[in-house]
Amino acid sequence: MAATLGYDGVEVMVWTDAVSQDAGALQGLVKHYGVPVLSVHAPCLLVTQRVWSNDPMDRLRRAVVLAESLEATTVVVHPPFTWQRDYARSFADGIEKLSTRHPGIRIAVENMYPVRLARRTFVPYSPGWDPTQTGYGSYTLDVSHCAASRINSLDMADRMGAGLAHIHLGDGTGEGRDEHLVPGRGNQPCAELLASLGERGFTGSVALEVATRGARSRSVREAALAEALAFTRTHLAVPLSR
């Protein structure tokens, strides 16, 4: 579908699906479709805690190795969960060591969001959902997560500064959940963020994260992804007005 719609590349999320874990299989798909893998998402979701290894740092290391084999330049990783105490203690040092061993890969820590259930709000990440409060060399800015956090993605980009390495572009309405809307359909300043990237010196890639599970047909799904691509290309080409 990425090839059909004219995307420049894809991000591979390492998942329970065997193909997403296999460098050779992914290299075959890249060759067949002519669409490169530009970024790799490490297996750090709840459902991927046993992919490759029970050790989260080993999973991150293997994601970096996979990215290298695919000539991708970015690995996306989430902050540790609160119950991953040993991993949380070694997380920053582990990233630094991996970055030293693999200088061609930017390990970009993603901003997350508080979880809201009924009248309760809690943060399942250690030390928090905002990685800029801890400080890392590289970041992934997730716009849909900004909406879920009820913060402005331009403000988050400012906090990340020169560390902004990668973007997950979606949209949201601020309802407190991760919506992954087509950019422009929510209330985040997606167009302004894209237009600001040149002045920010951004040299990474923009990965569209758009939920299409509700699409009733392939044509509806393709239309949403084509709209997202057109929006992104249009606003990336527009300089920020002064």
Short mmCIF file of C-alpha atoms in Angstrom, two decimals, residues 15-242:
data_model
loop_
_atom_site.label_atom_id
_atom_site.label_comp_id
_atom_site.label_asym_id
_atom_site.label_seq_id
_atom_site.Cartn_x
_atom_site.Cartn_y
_atom_site.Cartn_z
CA TRP A 15 5.73 -7.03 16.60
CA THR A 16 4.63 -10.56 17.35
CA ASP A 17 4.45 -11.02 13.56
CA ALA A 18 7.54 -13.04 12.56
CA VAL A 19 8.25 -10.99 9.41
CA SER A 20 8.68 -7.80 11.46
CA GLN A 21 11.46 -9.54 13.43
CA ASP A 22 13.34 -10.95 10.44
CA ALA A 23 15.95 -8.80 8.69
CA GLY A 24 16.11 -11.09 5.66
CA ALA A 25 12.35 -11.10 5.17
CA LEU A 26 12.18 -7.32 5.48
CA GLN A 27 15.08 -6.87 3.05
CA GLY A 28 13.16 -9.02 0.59
CA LEU A 29 10.09 -6.82 0.93
CA VAL A 30 12.17 -3.67 0.47
CA LYS A 31 13.63 -5.08 -2.75
CA HIS A 32 10.27 -6.32 -4.04
CA TYR A 33 8.30 -3.11 -3.43
CA GLY A 34 11.09 -0.57 -3.79
CA VAL A 35 10.10 1.09 -0.52
CA PRO A 36 12.90 1.46 2.06
CA VAL A 37 12.59 1.04 5.82
CA LEU A 38 13.52 4.44 7.25
CA SER A 39 12.93 3.71 10.93
CA VAL A 40 12.41 0.77 13.28
CA HIS A 41 10.17 0.80 16.35
CA ALA A 42 11.64 -1.36 19.12
CA PRO A 43 9.29 -3.97 20.69
CA CYS A 44 8.39 -2.10 23.88
CA LEU A 45 4.58 -2.34 23.97
CA LEU A 46 2.75 -4.53 26.48
CA VAL A 47 1.97 -7.10 23.78
CA THR A 48 5.62 -7.36 22.67
CA GLN A 49 7.27 -7.94 26.04
CA ARG A 50 8.37 -11.45 25.01
CA VAL A 51 9.44 -10.70 21.44
CA TRP A 52 13.11 -11.72 20.98
CA SER A 53 13.89 -11.66 24.71
CA ASN A 54 12.48 -11.07 28.19
CA ASP A 55 15.21 -8.45 28.65
CA PRO A 56 14.00 -5.03 27.38
CA MET A 57 17.54 -3.72 26.88
CA ASP A 58 18.36 -6.76 24.75
CA ARG A 59 15.20 -6.09 22.69
CA LEU A 60 16.36 -2.53 22.14
CA ARG A 61 19.83 -3.72 21.14
CA ARG A 62 18.37 -6.14 18.62
CA ALA A 63 16.15 -3.38 17.19
CA VAL A 64 19.28 -1.28 16.63
CA VAL A 65 21.00 -4.17 14.87
CA LEU A 66 17.89 -4.70 12.73
CA ALA A 67 17.84 -1.01 11.79
CA GLU A 68 21.47 -1.17 10.74
CA SER A 69 20.84 -4.20 8.55
CA LEU A 70 17.99 -2.34 6.82
CA GLU A 71 20.02 0.90 6.48
CA ALA A 72 17.46 2.72 8.63
CA THR A 73 18.80 5.59 10.68
CA THR A 74 16.33 5.78 13.58
CA VAL A 75 15.12 3.43 16.30
CA VAL A 76 12.06 4.52 18.25
CA VAL A 77 11.77 3.43 21.89
CA HIS A 78 9.30 4.18 24.69
CA PRO A 79 10.34 5.12 28.23
CA PRO A 80 10.37 2.10 30.58
CA PHE A 81 7.20 0.99 32.32
CA THR A 82 7.09 1.74 36.04
CA TRP A 83 7.39 -1.95 36.93
CA GLN A 84 10.59 -2.33 34.86
CA ARG A 85 12.74 -1.01 37.71
CA ASP A 86 16.08 -2.48 36.64
CA TYR A 87 15.53 -1.40 33.04
CA ALA A 88 14.55 2.10 34.16
CA ARG A 89 17.74 2.43 36.19
CA SER A 90 19.94 1.39 33.27
CA PHE A 91 17.87 2.96 30.45
CA ALA A 92 19.81 6.19 29.89
CA ASP A 93 23.22 4.52 30.21
CA GLY A 94 22.10 1.68 27.95
CA ILE A 95 21.02 4.09 25.23
CA GLU A 96 24.30 5.96 25.48
CA LYS A 97 26.33 2.76 25.16
CA LEU A 98 24.29 1.53 22.19
CA SER A 99 24.63 4.93 20.52
CA THR A 100 28.41 4.77 20.94
CA ARG A 101 28.56 1.28 19.42
CA HIS A 102 26.17 2.15 16.60
CA PRO A 103 26.90 5.80 15.72
CA GLY A 104 24.80 5.69 12.53
CA ILE A 105 21.58 5.06 14.50
CA ARG A 106 19.66 7.66 16.49
CA ILE A 107 17.83 6.01 19.39
CA ALA A 108 14.89 8.38 19.75
CA VAL A 109 12.85 8.26 22.98
CA GLU A 110 9.18 8.92 22.35
CA ASN A 111 6.88 11.18 24.35
CA MET A 112 3.99 9.21 25.82
CA TYR A 113 0.88 10.35 27.75
CA PRO A 114 -0.96 9.87 31.06
CA VAL A 115 -3.58 7.13 31.05
CA ARG A 116 -7.07 8.23 32.04
CA LEU A 117 -9.60 5.65 33.26
CA ALA A 118 -12.94 6.92 34.52
CA ARG A 119 -11.98 9.57 37.09
CA ARG A 120 -8.46 8.27 37.63
CA THR A 121 -5.28 9.38 35.89
CA PHE A 122 -1.99 7.55 36.21
CA VAL A 123 1.37 7.46 34.46
CA PRO A 124 2.64 3.94 33.65
CA TYR A 125 6.14 5.14 32.63
CA SER A 126 9.30 5.73 34.63
CA PRO A 127 10.25 8.37 35.50
CA GLY A 128 7.36 9.88 33.49
CA TRP A 129 5.63 10.21 30.14
CA ASP A 130 7.65 13.27 29.02
CA PRO A 131 11.22 12.21 28.17
CA THR A 132 12.44 15.82 27.98
CA GLN A 133 12.12 16.05 31.76
CA THR A 134 14.86 13.44 32.03
CA GLY A 135 16.87 14.46 28.98
CA TYR A 136 18.11 12.24 26.14
CA GLY A 137 20.19 12.83 23.06
CA SER A 138 17.40 12.07 20.59
CA TYR A 139 13.61 12.16 20.67
CA THR A 140 10.59 10.99 18.71
CA LEU A 141 7.79 13.56 18.78
CA ASP A 142 4.40 11.82 18.67
CA VAL A 143 1.69 14.35 17.86
CA SER A 144 -1.23 12.07 18.76
CA HIS A 145 0.38 11.51 22.16
CA CYS A 146 0.60 15.27 22.61
CA ALA A 147 -3.15 15.45 22.02
CA ALA A 148 -3.75 12.68 24.55
CA SER A 149 -1.56 14.59 27.02
CA ARG A 150 -3.49 17.79 26.26
CA ILE A 151 -0.34 19.69 25.35
CA ASN A 152 0.67 21.53 22.18
CA SER A 153 3.02 19.62 19.87
CA LEU A 154 4.86 22.84 18.98
CA ASP A 155 5.69 23.26 22.66
CA MET A 156 6.94 19.68 22.82
CA ALA A 157 9.10 20.27 19.73
CA ASP A 158 10.57 23.32 21.48
CA ARG A 159 11.39 21.21 24.55
CA MET A 160 13.08 18.58 22.40
CA GLY A 161 15.17 21.20 20.63
CA ALA A 162 18.09 19.88 18.61
CA GLY A 163 17.32 16.38 19.92
CA LEU A 164 14.20 16.16 17.72
CA ALA A 165 15.16 13.24 15.48
CA HIS A 166 11.89 11.71 14.30
CA ILE A 167 8.17 12.48 14.15
CA HIS A 168 5.10 10.29 14.47
CA LEU A 169 2.47 12.38 12.75
CA GLY A 170 -1.17 11.87 13.58
CA ASP A 171 -3.78 14.11 15.16
CA GLY A 172 -6.13 14.08 18.13
CA THR A 173 -8.90 15.98 19.82
CA GLY A 174 -7.55 15.99 23.37
CA GLU A 175 -10.02 13.43 24.62
CA GLY A 176 -7.30 11.79 26.69
CA ARG A 177 -6.72 8.79 24.46
CA ASP A 178 -4.36 8.01 21.60
CA GLU A 179 -6.53 8.63 18.53
CA HIS A 180 -4.07 8.66 15.58
CA LEU A 181 -6.38 10.74 13.39
CA VAL A 182 -5.48 11.87 9.89
CA PRO A 183 -3.49 15.11 10.39
CA GLY A 184 -5.80 18.08 10.09
CA ARG A 185 -8.81 16.27 11.54
CA GLY A 186 -7.97 17.05 15.18
CA ASN A 187 -6.90 20.15 17.07
CA GLN A 188 -3.12 19.79 17.07
CA PRO A 189 -1.12 22.35 15.01
CA CYS A 190 0.06 19.72 12.54
CA ALA A 191 0.48 22.13 9.62
CA GLU A 192 2.42 24.63 11.72
CA LEU A 193 4.66 21.91 13.13
CA LEU A 194 5.53 20.62 9.66
CA ALA A 195 6.19 24.13 8.37
CA SER A 196 8.53 24.82 11.30
CA LEU A 197 10.81 21.84 10.72
CA GLY A 198 13.10 23.59 8.25
CA GLU A 199 13.85 26.39 10.69
CA ARG A 200 14.40 23.83 13.43
CA GLY A 201 17.14 22.18 11.37
CA PHE A 202 15.21 18.91 11.37
CA THR A 203 16.82 16.24 9.17
CA GLY A 204 14.88 13.16 10.26
CA SER A 205 11.81 11.51 8.78
CA VAL A 206 8.10 11.99 9.39
CA ALA A 207 6.24 8.72 9.89
CA LEU A 208 2.48 8.90 9.49
CA GLU A 209 0.70 7.04 12.28
CA VAL A 210 -2.92 6.97 11.21
CA ALA A 211 -5.46 4.51 12.61
CA THR A 212 -7.45 2.80 9.84
CA ARG A 213 -9.05 -0.07 11.78
CA GLY A 214 -12.44 1.55 11.34
CA ALA A 215 -12.13 1.64 7.54
CA ARG A 216 -14.84 -0.52 5.98
CA SER A 217 -12.94 -1.21 2.78
CA ARG A 218 -9.50 -0.99 1.24
CA SER A 219 -10.54 2.03 -0.80
CA VAL A 220 -11.59 3.92 2.35
CA ARG A 221 -8.28 3.01 4.01
CA GLU A 222 -6.30 4.11 0.96
CA ALA A 223 -8.20 7.40 0.79
CA ALA A 224 -7.33 8.22 4.42
CA LEU A 225 -3.66 7.38 3.92
CA ALA A 226 -3.53 9.35 0.66
CA GLU A 227 -5.10 12.36 2.41
CA ALA A 228 -2.53 12.11 5.21
CA LEU A 229 0.33 11.94 2.72
CA ALA A 230 -0.93 14.91 0.70
CA PHE A 231 -1.40 16.99 3.86
CA THR A 232 2.11 16.21 5.04
CA ARG A 233 3.84 16.93 1.76
CA THR A 234 1.92 20.16 1.30
CA HIS A 235 2.86 21.59 4.68
CA LEU A 236 6.44 20.34 4.71
CA ALA A 237 6.94 22.47 1.60
CA VAL A 238 5.53 25.65 3.17
CA PRO A 239 8.04 27.85 5.04
CA LEU A 240 6.98 29.24 8.40
CA SER A 241 5.66 32.78 7.96
CA ARG A 242 7.36 35.58 9.89
#
